[in-house]
Tab-separated table of C-alpha atoms and ligand atoms in Angstrom:
chain	number	residue	atom	x	y	z
Q	9	MET	CA	-0.075	-0.042	-0.014
Q	10	ILE	CA	2.647	2.536	1.115
Q	11	LYS	CA	4.424	1.404	-2.051
Q	12	ARG	CA	1.856	3.036	-3.996
Q	13	ILE	CA	1.390	6.245	-2.416
Q	14	GLY	CA	4.287	7.920	-4.076
Q	15	THR	CA	2.989	7.641	-7.588
Q	16	PRO	CA	-0.100	10.048	-6.928
Q	17	ILE	CA	2.041	12.535	-5.036
Q	18	VAL	CA	4.552	12.844	-7.562
Q	19	LEU	CA	1.869	13.121	-10.438
Q	20	VAL	CA	-0.200	15.631	-8.512
Q	21	SER	CA	2.822	17.885	-7.878
Q	22	LEU	CA	3.908	17.619	-11.578
Q	23	LEU	CA	0.452	18.266	-12.713
Q	24	THR	CA	0.272	21.384	-10.674
Q	25	PHE	CA	3.454	22.821	-12.427
Q	26	VAL	CA	1.669	21.906	-15.905
Q	27	LEU	CA	-1.399	23.846	-14.656
Q	28	VAL	CA	0.608	26.899	-13.554
Q	29	GLU	CA	3.184	27.047	-16.310
Q	30	THR	CA	0.383	26.603	-19.009
Q	31	ASN	CA	-1.526	29.519	-17.306
Q	32	ILE	CA	-4.493	27.166	-17.013
Q	33	LEU	CA	-4.961	27.675	-13.350
Q	34	THR	CA	-2.529	29.943	-11.351
Q	35	THR	CA	-4.478	30.646	-8.154
Q	36	GLY	CA	-6.431	28.782	-5.637
Q	37	ILE	CA	-6.109	26.236	-2.922
Q	38	ILE	CA	-5.460	23.374	-5.302
Q	39	ILE	CA	-2.386	25.078	-6.752
Q	40	THR	CA	-1.255	25.873	-3.151
Q	41	ILE	CA	-1.584	22.460	-2.054
Q	42	GLY	CA	0.313	21.037	-5.203
Q	43	LEU	CA	3.298	23.408	-4.895
Q	44	ASN	CA	3.569	22.610	-1.175
Q	45	VAL	CA	3.612	18.946	-1.989
Q	46	ALA	CA	6.403	19.448	-4.528
Q	47	MET	CA	8.447	21.290	-1.760
Q	48	LEU	CA	7.660	18.663	0.583
Q	49	LEU	CA	9.152	16.014	-1.717
Q	50	VAL	CA	12.216	18.134	-2.176
Q	51	VAL	CA	12.505	17.951	1.704
Q	52	ILE	CA	12.070	14.158	1.604
Q	53	GLN	CA	14.669	14.003	-1.065
Q	54	ILE	CA	17.143	15.855	1.077
Q	55	LEU	CA	16.598	13.469	3.997
Q	56	ALA	CA	16.948	10.485	1.647
Q	57	LEU	CA	20.102	11.964	0.226
Q	58	LEU	CA	21.513	12.288	3.629
Q	59	LEU	CA	20.643	8.856	4.455
Q	60	GLY	CA	22.320	7.571	1.325
Q	61	ILE	CA	25.495	9.735	2.052
Q	62	LYS	CA	25.690	8.159	5.478
Q	63	ARG	CA	25.857	4.831	3.824
Q	64	SER	CA	28.562	5.960	1.359
Q	65	LEU	CA	30.632	7.501	4.194
Q	66	GLY	CA	30.565	3.984	5.917
Q	67	ILE	CA	31.926	2.419	2.660
Q	68	PHE	CA	34.595	5.047	2.140
Q	69	ASN	CA	35.740	4.685	5.751
Q	70	LYS	CA	36.228	0.970	5.200
Q	71	MET	CA	38.071	1.632	1.969
Q	72	GLU	CA	40.479	3.866	4.045
Q	73	GLN	CA	41.169	1.514	6.605
Q	74	SER	CA	41.631	-1.355	4.251
Q	75	PRO	CA	43.042	-0.387	0.665
Q	76	LEU	CA	41.842	-3.810	-0.647
Q	77	TYR	CA	38.222	-3.443	0.805
Q	78	SER	CA	35.660	-3.352	-2.091
Q	79	PRO	CA	31.815	-4.018	-1.678
Q	80	VAL	CA	32.091	-6.269	-4.705
Q	81	ARG	CA	34.597	-8.484	-3.250
Q	82	GLU	CA	32.821	-8.634	0.138
Q	83	GLY	CA	29.455	-9.656	-1.686
Q	84	PHE	CA	31.470	-12.258	-3.611
Q	85	ILE	CA	32.818	-13.646	-0.233
Q	86	HIS	CA	29.448	-13.614	1.204
Q	87	SER	CA	27.884	-15.540	-1.666
Q	88	GLN	CA	30.560	-18.216	-1.439
Q	89	LYS	CA	29.704	-18.748	2.199
Q	90	GLU	CA	26.109	-18.998	1.211
Q	91	GLU	CA	26.819	-21.666	-1.335
Q	92	GLN	CA	28.813	-23.894	1.123
P	4	MET	CA	38.983	12.779	3.014
P	5	PRO	CA	37.772	12.626	-0.566
P	6	SER	CA	41.141	13.653	-2.162
P	7	LYS	CA	42.945	10.769	-0.187
P	8	LEU	CA	40.429	8.349	-1.673
P	9	ILE	CA	40.622	9.591	-5.183
P	10	ILE	CA	44.442	9.041	-5.330
P	11	MET	CA	44.074	5.580	-3.460
P	12	ARG	CA	41.411	4.301	-6.004
P	13	ASN	CA	42.450	5.587	-9.195
P	14	LYS	CA	46.240	5.424	-8.731
P	15	ASN	CA	46.462	8.481	-10.797
P	16	GLN	CA	46.306	12.163	-10.163
P	17	ILE	CA	43.176	13.059	-12.171
P	18	GLY	CA	40.999	13.553	-9.286
P	19	THR	CA	43.653	15.848	-7.436
P	20	ILE	CA	44.226	17.982	-10.600
P	21	SER	CA	40.650	18.524	-11.126
P	22	PHE	CA	40.184	19.409	-7.516
P	23	VAL	CA	43.070	22.041	-7.532
P	24	LEU	CA	41.690	23.473	-10.863
P	25	THR	CA	38.202	23.797	-9.707
P	26	ILE	CA	39.295	25.485	-6.355
P	27	LEU	CA	41.351	28.161	-8.581
P	28	ILE	CA	38.440	28.825	-10.908
P	29	LEU	CA	36.135	29.241	-7.783
P	30	LEU	CA	38.597	31.576	-6.426
P	31	ALA	CA	38.613	33.584	-9.443
P	32	ILE	CA	34.842	33.701	-9.662
P	33	LEU	CA	34.562	34.719	-5.896
P	34	GLN	CA	36.804	37.873	-6.680
P	35	TYR	CA	34.033	39.167	-8.857
P	36	VAL	CA	30.798	38.321	-7.054
P	37	ASN	CA	29.934	38.843	-3.446
P	38	PHE	CA	27.530	37.086	-0.988
P	39	GLN	CA	25.733	40.467	-0.265
P	40	SER	CA	22.622	39.555	1.770
P	41	SER	CA	20.525	42.586	1.092
P	42	PRO	CA	17.018	41.481	0.310
P	43	GLU	CA	16.717	44.017	-2.436
P	44	LYS	CA	16.521	42.402	-5.924
P	45	VAL	CA	19.593	43.349	-7.987
P	46	ILE	CA	17.611	43.092	-11.097
P	47	PRO	CA	15.156	45.825	-11.667
P	48	ASP	CA	11.564	44.683	-12.310
P	49	GLY	CA	9.790	45.741	-15.437
P	50	ALA	CA	11.762	48.954	-15.867
P	51	VAL	CA	12.641	48.184	-19.370
P	52	GLU	CA	10.781	46.725	-22.222
P	53	VAL	CA	9.705	42.942	-22.395
P	54	LEU	CA	11.640	40.993	-24.985
P	55	TRP	CA	9.859	38.529	-27.354
P	56	VAL	CA	12.400	35.965	-26.068
P	57	ASN	CA	10.403	35.954	-22.746
P	58	TYR	CA	7.466	34.556	-24.477
P	59	ILE	CA	9.665	31.658	-26.263
P	60	ILE	CA	10.946	30.723	-22.671
P	61	GLU	CA	7.509	30.644	-21.377
P	62	ILE	CA	6.325	28.501	-24.088
P	63	ILE	CA	9.410	26.041	-23.829
P	64	VAL	CA	8.742	25.913	-19.992
P	65	ALA	CA	5.043	25.113	-20.337
P	66	PHE	CA	5.739	22.309	-23.217
P	67	GLY	CA	8.495	21.207	-20.996
P	68	THR	CA	6.486	20.647	-17.971
P	69	ILE	CA	3.807	18.746	-20.112
P	70	GLY	CA	6.592	16.641	-21.573
P	71	LEU	CA	8.001	15.713	-18.230
P	72	PHE	CA	4.463	14.935	-16.799
P	73	SER	CA	3.881	12.653	-19.788
P	74	ILE	CA	7.171	10.779	-19.336
P	75	THR	CA	6.444	10.267	-15.705
P	76	LEU	CA	3.007	8.823	-16.813
P	77	ILE	CA	4.552	6.493	-19.303
P	78	MET	CA	7.071	5.240	-16.774
P	79	TYR	CA	4.232	4.695	-14.150
P	80	ARG	CA	2.237	2.703	-16.720
P	81	LYS	CA	5.283	0.778	-17.713
P	82	PHE	CA	6.257	-0.050	-14.262
P	83	SER	CA	2.781	-1.017	-13.272
P	84	LYS	CA	2.309	-3.199	-16.212
P	85	SER	CA	5.701	-5.069	-15.794
P	86	GLU	CA	5.493	-5.351	-12.014
P	87	GLY	CA	4.886	-9.182	-11.820
P	88	GLN	CA	7.898	-9.906	-13.795
P	89	HIS	CA	10.129	-7.799	-11.566
P	90	GLN	CA	8.716	-9.622	-8.415
P	91	GLU	CA	9.899	-12.901	-9.962
P	92	VAL	CA	13.380	-11.623	-10.407
P	93	GLU	CA	13.286	-10.113	-7.009
P	94	LYS	CA	12.338	-13.372	-5.198
P	95	THR	CA	14.944	-15.428	-6.770
P	96	ALA	CA	17.780	-12.991	-6.887
P	97	ASN	CA	21.093	-13.552	-5.261
P	98	LYS	CA	21.766	-10.123	-3.602
P	99	SER	CA	25.395	-11.009	-2.642
P	100	SER	CA	26.744	-11.105	-6.140
P	101	LEU	CA	27.504	-7.352	-6.945
P	102	ILE	CA	28.832	-5.443	-9.852
P	103	GLU	CA	30.574	-2.028	-9.671
P	104	ARG	CA	28.479	0.762	-11.412
P	105	PHE	CA	29.565	4.050	-9.922
P	106	SER	CA	33.086	5.109	-8.947
P	107	PRO	CA	33.751	6.959	-5.574
P	108	ILE	CA	34.152	10.235	-7.684
P	109	GLN	CA	30.732	9.715	-9.215
P	110	ILE	CA	29.211	9.052	-5.865
P	111	ILE	CA	30.679	12.084	-4.293
P	112	VAL	CA	29.720	14.316	-7.448
P	113	HIS	CA	26.295	13.064	-7.237
P	114	ALA	CA	25.876	13.679	-3.511
P	115	VAL	CA	27.235	17.238	-3.821
P	116	THR	CA	25.022	18.020	-6.924
P	117	GLY	CA	22.022	16.529	-5.171
P	118	ILE	CA	22.268	18.512	-2.077
P	119	SER	CA	23.167	21.705	-3.785
P	120	ILE	CA	20.419	21.488	-6.249
P	121	LEU	CA	17.744	20.513	-3.624
P	122	THR	CA	18.847	23.558	-1.529
P	123	LEU	CA	18.510	25.574	-4.679
P	124	TYR	CA	14.965	24.478	-5.163
P	125	LEU	CA	14.152	25.013	-1.592
P	126	THR	CA	15.462	28.805	-1.561
P	127	GLY	CA	14.788	29.558	-5.154
P	128	ILE	CA	11.431	28.200	-6.193
P	129	PRO	CA	9.351	29.959	-3.368
P	130	LEU	CA	10.540	33.276	-5.120
P	131	LEU	CA	8.679	32.337	-8.202
P	132	TYR	CA	5.394	31.588	-6.287
P	133	PRO	CA	5.378	34.064	-3.277
P	134	GLU	CA	1.596	33.687	-2.919
P	135	HIS	CA	1.707	29.978	-2.481
P	136	LEU	CA	5.160	29.297	-0.988
P	137	GLY	CA	5.984	32.630	0.469
P	138	TRP	CA	5.942	31.119	3.996
P	139	ILE	CA	9.099	29.237	3.162
P	140	THR	CA	11.101	32.490	2.402
P	141	ASP	CA	9.522	34.021	5.390
P	142	LEU	CA	10.734	31.076	7.618
P	143	ILE	CA	14.216	31.399	6.247
P	144	VAL	CA	14.191	35.220	6.024
P	145	LEU	CA	14.667	36.598	2.674
P	146	SER	CA	18.330	38.023	3.152
P	147	ARG	CA	19.541	34.650	4.480
P	148	ASN	CA	17.487	32.788	1.782
P	149	MET	CA	19.536	34.522	-0.967
P	150	PHE	CA	22.699	33.834	0.893
P	151	LEU	CA	21.827	30.424	1.037
P	152	HIS	CA	20.863	30.217	-2.551
P	153	ARG	CA	24.171	31.731	-3.677
P	154	LEU	CA	26.194	29.240	-1.391
P	155	ALA	CA	24.195	26.107	-2.878
P	156	GLY	CA	24.687	27.764	-6.317
P	157	LEU	CA	28.509	27.774	-5.714
P	158	GLY	CA	28.163	23.996	-4.603
P	159	LEU	CA	26.473	23.122	-7.612
P	160	LEU	CA	28.889	25.292	-9.932
P	161	SER	CA	31.880	23.656	-8.234
P	162	ALA	CA	30.421	20.109	-8.785
P	163	ALA	CA	29.733	21.015	-12.371
P	164	ILE	CA	33.314	22.332	-13.175
P	165	TYR	CA	35.007	19.628	-11.202
P	166	TYR	CA	33.224	16.935	-12.986
P	167	LEU	CA	33.831	18.432	-16.475
P	168	ILE	CA	37.580	18.848	-15.937
P	169	TYR	CA	37.673	15.254	-14.505
P	170	THR	CA	35.909	13.677	-17.256
P	171	VAL	CA	37.775	15.310	-20.069
P	172	GLN	CA	40.983	14.218	-18.345
P	173	TYR	CA	39.372	10.766	-17.721
P	174	VAL	CA	38.363	10.188	-21.263
P	175	LYS	CA	41.781	11.410	-22.666
P	176	TYR	CA	44.134	9.535	-20.318
P	177	VAL	CA	42.349	6.556	-18.545
P	178	ASP	CA	39.503	5.269	-20.794
P	179	LYS	CA	38.676	6.491	-24.142
P	180	GLY	CA	35.528	4.455	-24.255
P	181	PHE	CA	33.872	6.072	-21.353
P	182	ALA	CA	32.006	8.593	-23.322
P	183	LYS	CA	30.351	5.709	-25.215
P	184	ASN	CA	28.313	4.899	-22.353
P	185	ILE	CA	26.384	8.231	-22.263
P	186	ILE	CA	26.215	9.166	-26.025
P	187	PRO	CA	22.557	8.972	-27.095
P	188	THR	CA	22.200	6.549	-29.968
P	189	LEU	CA	19.617	5.461	-32.470
P	190	THR	CA	18.860	2.476	-30.418
P	191	ASP	CA	17.806	4.756	-27.553
P	192	ILE	CA	15.171	6.399	-29.589
P	193	LYS	CA	13.911	3.092	-30.621
P	194	SER	CA	13.716	1.862	-27.011
P	195	ALA	CA	11.771	5.040	-25.985
P	196	ILE	CA	9.525	4.479	-28.722
P	197	SER	CA	9.142	0.723	-27.767
P	198	ASP	CA	8.371	1.817	-24.232
P	199	ILE	CA	5.645	4.257	-25.423
P	200	LEU	CA	4.098	1.568	-27.571
P	201	PHE	CA	4.074	-0.938	-24.892
P	202	VAL	CA	2.293	1.475	-22.595
P	203	LEU	CA	-0.267	2.133	-25.418
P	204	GLY	CA	-1.042	-1.499	-25.365
P	205	LYS	CA	0.995	-2.792	-28.137
P	206	LYS	CA	3.067	-5.926	-27.456
P	207	GLU	CA	6.404	-5.604	-25.540
P	208	GLN	CA	9.336	-5.499	-27.595
P	209	LYS	CA	12.246	-6.366	-25.425
P	210	TYR	CA	15.304	-4.117	-26.024
P	211	GLU	CA	18.708	-4.772	-24.580
P	212	SER	CA	20.215	-1.810	-22.744
P	213	HIS	CA	23.821	-0.854	-22.494
P	214	LYS	CA	25.185	0.777	-19.241
P	215	PHE	CA	22.635	3.355	-19.098
P	216	ASN	CA	19.016	3.129	-20.595
P	217	TRP	CA	17.334	5.944	-22.555
P	218	LEU	CA	15.617	7.578	-19.650
P	219	GLU	CA	19.104	7.586	-17.634
P	220	LYS	CA	20.755	9.150	-20.619
P	221	VAL	CA	17.958	11.847	-20.799
P	222	ASP	CA	18.617	12.303	-17.075
P	223	ILE	CA	22.304	12.708	-17.490
P	224	TRP	CA	22.107	15.137	-20.252
P	225	SER	CA	19.342	17.281	-18.982
P	226	VAL	CA	21.178	17.518	-15.711
P	227	ALA	CA	24.450	18.394	-17.311
P	228	LEU	CA	23.058	20.859	-19.796
P	229	PHE	CA	20.249	22.396	-17.970
P	230	ASP	CA	21.395	22.556	-14.516
P	231	GLY	CA	25.207	22.314	-14.946
P	232	LEU	CA	25.155	24.753	-17.708
P	233	ILE	CA	22.157	26.979	-18.303
P	234	MET	CA	21.271	27.378	-14.513
P	235	CYS	CA	24.961	28.001	-13.510
P	236	VAL	CA	25.642	30.496	-16.328
P	237	THR	CA	22.407	32.324	-15.740
P	238	GLY	CA	22.828	32.246	-12.061
P	239	VAL	CA	26.215	33.818	-12.057
P	240	ILE	CA	24.899	36.534	-14.474
P	241	ILE	CA	22.101	37.565	-12.245
P	242	TRP	CA	24.255	37.322	-9.325
P	243	ALA	CA	26.647	39.927	-10.612
P	244	PRO	CA	24.843	41.828	-13.380
P	245	TRP	CA	27.070	44.699	-13.149
P	246	LEU	CA	30.018	42.596	-14.499
P	247	PHE	CA	28.040	41.915	-17.753
P	248	SER	CA	26.233	45.163	-18.328
P	249	SER	CA	28.750	46.374	-20.686
P	250	LEU	CA	28.331	43.043	-22.665
P	251	ILE	CA	24.681	42.480	-22.410
P	252	PRO	CA	21.877	45.012	-22.534
P	253	THR	CA	19.675	45.342	-19.488
P	254	SER	CA	16.618	44.026	-21.072
P	255	TYR	CA	18.444	40.915	-21.983
P	256	ILE	CA	19.731	40.521	-18.483
P	257	LEU	CA	15.904	40.695	-17.304
P	258	SER	CA	15.140	37.938	-19.900
P	259	ILE	CA	18.077	35.834	-18.351
P	260	ASN	CA	16.256	36.236	-15.110
P	261	VAL	CA	13.108	34.966	-16.642
P	262	LEU	CA	15.336	32.242	-18.163
P	263	HIS	CA	16.729	31.185	-14.797
P	264	GLY	CA	13.191	31.230	-13.112
P	265	GLY	CA	11.738	29.148	-15.874
P	266	PHE	CA	14.308	26.567	-16.182
P	267	ALA	CA	14.189	26.338	-12.409
P	268	VAL	CA	10.805	24.858	-12.749
P	269	LEU	CA	11.694	22.702	-15.511
P	270	SER	CA	14.762	21.307	-13.467
P	271	LEU	CA	12.453	20.594	-10.507
P	272	CYS	CA	10.056	18.748	-12.622
P	273	GLY	CA	12.861	16.617	-14.092
P	274	ILE	CA	14.233	15.727	-10.526
P	275	LEU	CA	10.772	14.867	-9.575
P	276	LEU	CA	10.823	12.280	-12.409
P	277	HIS	CA	14.279	11.127	-11.236
P	278	PHE	CA	12.806	10.812	-7.654
P	279	TYR	CA	9.885	8.763	-8.808
P	280	VAL	CA	12.089	6.347	-10.784
P	281	VAL	CA	14.755	5.923	-8.113
P	282	HIS	CA	12.350	5.957	-5.201
P	283	LEU	CA	8.880	5.401	-5.881
P	284	THR	CA	8.599	2.613	-8.442
P	285	PRO	CA	7.477	-0.635	-6.701
P	286	HIS	CA	10.506	-2.519	-7.323
P	287	ARG	CA	13.024	0.219	-6.027
P	288	PHE	CA	10.862	1.437	-3.132
P	289	PRO	CA	11.799	2.804	-0.636
P	290	MET	CA	15.201	3.582	-2.082
P	291	ASP	CA	17.799	2.644	-4.616
P	292	PHE	CA	21.076	2.808	-2.961
P	293	SER	CA	23.216	1.963	-5.878
P	294	ILE	CA	24.473	5.584	-6.408
P	295	PHE	CA	25.721	5.672	-2.701
P	296	THR	CA	27.345	2.106	-2.529
P	297	GLY	CA	28.522	2.088	-6.128
P	298	THR	CA	27.334	-1.328	-6.717
P	299	VAL	CA	24.239	-3.173	-8.022
P	300	PRO	CA	23.333	-6.902	-7.633
P	301	LEU	CA	24.735	-8.684	-10.678
P	302	GLN	CA	21.367	-10.484	-11.330
P	303	GLU	CA	19.422	-7.304	-11.565
P	304	ALA	CA	22.073	-5.681	-13.765
P	305	GLU	CA	21.829	-8.751	-16.205
P	306	GLU	CA	18.118	-8.122	-16.207
P	307	GLU	CA	18.064	-4.419	-16.763
P	308	TYR	CA	21.479	-3.745	-18.573
P	309	PRO	CA	22.479	-7.072	-20.266
P	310	LEU	CA	24.702	-5.516	-22.946
P	311	TRP	CA	26.752	-3.784	-20.222
P	312	VAL	CA	27.209	-6.819	-18.033
P	313	LYS	CA	28.331	-8.763	-21.210
P	314	GLU	CA	30.864	-6.085	-22.016
P	315	VAL	CA	32.386	-6.086	-18.416
P	316	GLY	CA	32.448	-9.673	-18.524
P	317	ASP	CA	34.318	-9.737	-21.916
P	318	LYS	CA	36.883	-7.155	-20.737
P	319	SER	CA	37.666	-9.008	-17.588
O	8	HEM	C1	17.233	11.344	-2.600
O	8	HEM	C2	17.803	11.761	-3.620
O	8	HEM	C3	18.218	10.827	-4.791
O	8	HEM	C4	18.606	9.535	-4.961
O	8	HEM	C5	18.157	8.383	-3.897
O	8	HEM	C6	19.152	9.181	-6.100
O	8	HEM	C7	19.511	7.971	-6.552
O	8	HEM	C8	20.076	7.819	-7.724
O	8	HEM	C9	20.423	6.473	-8.351
O	8	HEM	C10	20.143	5.283	-7.544
O	8	HEM	C11	21.007	6.566	-9.536
O	8	HEM	C12	21.532	5.577	-10.335
O	8	HEM	C13	20.491	5.064	-11.453
O	8	HEM	C14	21.220	3.974	-12.170
O	8	HEM	O1	21.227	2.893	-11.706
O	8	HEM	O2	21.754	4.219	-13.182
O	8	HEM	C15	21.128	7.914	-9.686
O	8	HEM	C16	21.564	8.633	-10.994
O	8	HEM	C17	21.528	9.944	-11.114
O	8	HEM	N1	21.137	10.849	-10.368
O	8	HEM	FE1	20.368	10.647	-8.516
O	8	HEM	N2	19.243	10.316	-6.866
O	8	HEM	C18	18.798	11.531	-5.956
O	8	HEM	C19	18.841	12.853	-6.174
O	8	HEM	C20	19.412	13.348	-7.230
O	8	HEM	C21	19.491	14.822	-7.722
O	8	HEM	C22	18.920	15.952	-6.947
O	8	HEM	C23	19.992	14.954	-8.870
O	8	HEM	C24	20.111	16.303	-9.524
O	8	HEM	C25	21.175	16.697	-9.965
O	8	HEM	C26	20.384	13.706	-9.239
O	8	HEM	C27	20.919	13.351	-10.491
O	8	HEM	C28	21.363	12.189	-11.128
O	8	HEM	C29	22.007	11.768	-12.440
O	8	HEM	C30	22.285	12.697	-13.232
O	8	HEM	C31	22.054	10.361	-12.467
O	8	HEM	C32	22.717	9.704	-13.570
O	8	HEM	C33	21.601	9.284	-14.558
O	8	HEM	C34	20.708	8.191	-14.095
O	8	HEM	O3	21.052	7.175	-14.062
O	8	HEM	O4	19.585	8.370	-14.097
O	8	HEM	N3	19.989	12.695	-8.542
O	8	HEM	N4	20.479	8.712	-8.772
O	9	HEM	C1	19.170	24.038	-10.347
O	9	HEM	C2	19.542	25.295	-9.959
O	9	HEM	C3	18.810	26.564	-9.515
O	9	HEM	C4	17.707	26.661	-9.310
O	9	HEM	C5	16.536	25.852	-9.319
O	9	HEM	C6	17.401	28.042	-9.068
O	9	HEM	C7	16.282	28.812	-9.010
O	9	HEM	C8	16.143	30.162	-8.715
O	9	HEM	C9	15.078	30.959	-8.719
O	9	HEM	C10	13.563	30.369	-8.910
O	9	HEM	C11	15.140	32.255	-8.570
O	9	HEM	C12	14.200	33.343	-8.659
O	9	HEM	C13	14.105	33.958	-9.986
O	9	HEM	C14	13.215	35.282	-10.038
O	9	HEM	O1	12.966	35.814	-9.172
O	9	HEM	O2	12.587	35.334	-11.149
O	9	HEM	C15	16.519	32.383	-8.554
O	9	HEM	C16	17.156	33.572	-8.320
O	9	HEM	C17	18.528	33.685	-8.219
O	9	HEM	N1	19.501	32.654	-8.364
O	9	HEM	FE1	19.009	30.804	-8.704
O	9	HEM	N2	18.576	28.651	-9.202
O	9	HEM	C18	19.505	27.705	-9.576
O	9	HEM	C19	20.867	27.905	-9.625
O	9	HEM	C20	21.689	29.114	-9.316
O	9	HEM	C21	23.110	29.098	-9.340
O	9	HEM	C22	23.918	28.091	-9.743
O	9	HEM	C23	23.347	30.591	-8.946
O	9	HEM	C24	24.599	31.094	-8.756
O	9	HEM	C25	25.778	30.617	-8.945
O	9	HEM	C26	22.050	31.261	-8.846
O	9	HEM	C27	22.006	32.438	-8.366
O	9	HEM	C28	20.890	33.239	-8.260
O	9	HEM	C29	20.791	34.606	-7.800
O	9	HEM	C30	21.934	35.508	-7.609
O	9	HEM	C31	19.239	34.735	-7.910
O	9	HEM	C32	18.766	36.201	-7.415
O	9	HEM	C33	18.283	37.078	-8.546
O	9	HEM	C34	17.717	38.147	-8.080
O	9	HEM	O3	18.350	39.062	-7.417
O	9	HEM	O4	16.469	38.144	-8.087
O	9	HEM	N3	21.269	30.313	-8.838
O	9	HEM	N4	17.224	31.085	-8.727
């Protein structure tokens, strides 16, 4: 369910920009909601990006500690263990 | 320490050279612009004639938003039609076998660009719609808002300059075939058409993708040209218009302001589409971490980019 909630949100905010930029509808509560939803998505993206950067930094840190470290190699070793 | 990393991984100095050159260019730019935080607009409003270029910009922006909305709809239909298939792959996939897709430099550049652009949206877009989003500017306070906008603008500018210098050197000295991955080809047009036909109910025509599929190439080029080039150049011009007043008439500077505002909307719509594709499609929800870890599961890559996996296999 939650997987599907993003689609209408993105479509609504894109549609708002279509309405505003084509001058079909430029004022009113619908446009206010649509534009604010778009800005909300921007804020969510900032949070998501920070979460992602945290993960990158973890990997970079491991690389610095051991020059031989690579996520691909670690995954490979992991999959070998799984097979055994 | 990114610079240490760069040397460690690539065993060449390209990253460091690009870094130093970027810093020098930024320092040169900073000589001429200032972070003046007065809330007054630098650009006069409506003092000069409105040029016909403005109407063209408005038309481009209007059609651009319609185009991006349509692509999002197409992707939505495509993903929901082929959802079952993805679930099958997902269930049986071995998530431990990975393949490297992005280098640490690409990861860092994506992160810096992303954070800068998102801050630019948050501080720039409310200026276009004060009636609806004015509260955001009020919250940040106008003068600090513009300061933040310029700071984030510098972030985007530095990422763009750095990656341009880096890529040019990389193609020249390390891997001549690098550019091949992102240059649009006839196959991309065919696969875009095939996606559209699939959505319209025609039979699905399987196409095999190289490292980046057509939409990812659209993404790469639109960010490079629209954000990296147009937004940065117009941004610097309206930041310090007095530098350009002998070159560009005032009415044109006003048009450049309109261009900056109009393309800001297009850029945001483009990133909303990107956000949709990497977060909200059912098989990627809640988030695709590949650009942060640099790797993707091999099996998924074989499914999505078979020609790329084959090429990497042949090379090694
Ligand atoms: C939370 C925010 C974001 C996440 C999670 C995210 C995630 C991703 C992922 C997973 C990819 C790799 C797609 C692939 O497998 O090829 C990617 C690529 C890319 N991202 Fe982002 N991204 C975010 C924000 C941004 C922003 C704000 C920009 C704007 C500059 C951006 C620009 C790009 C570009 C140009 C590419 C390469 C083209 C492509 O593969 O689509 N991303 N991003
Ligand atoms: C994707 C990137 C960007 C977005 C979305 C964006 C968005 C905006 C918007 C919407 C405005 C208001 C325009 C208006 O009032 O008509 C604005 C103004 C401005 N932008 Fe950007 N911008 C971006 C990049 C940049 C960059 C890279 C710089 C500088 C290096 C910059 C510098 C400025 C300045 C100085 C103003 C103020 C103009 C004035 O005095 O009214 N922007 N931006």
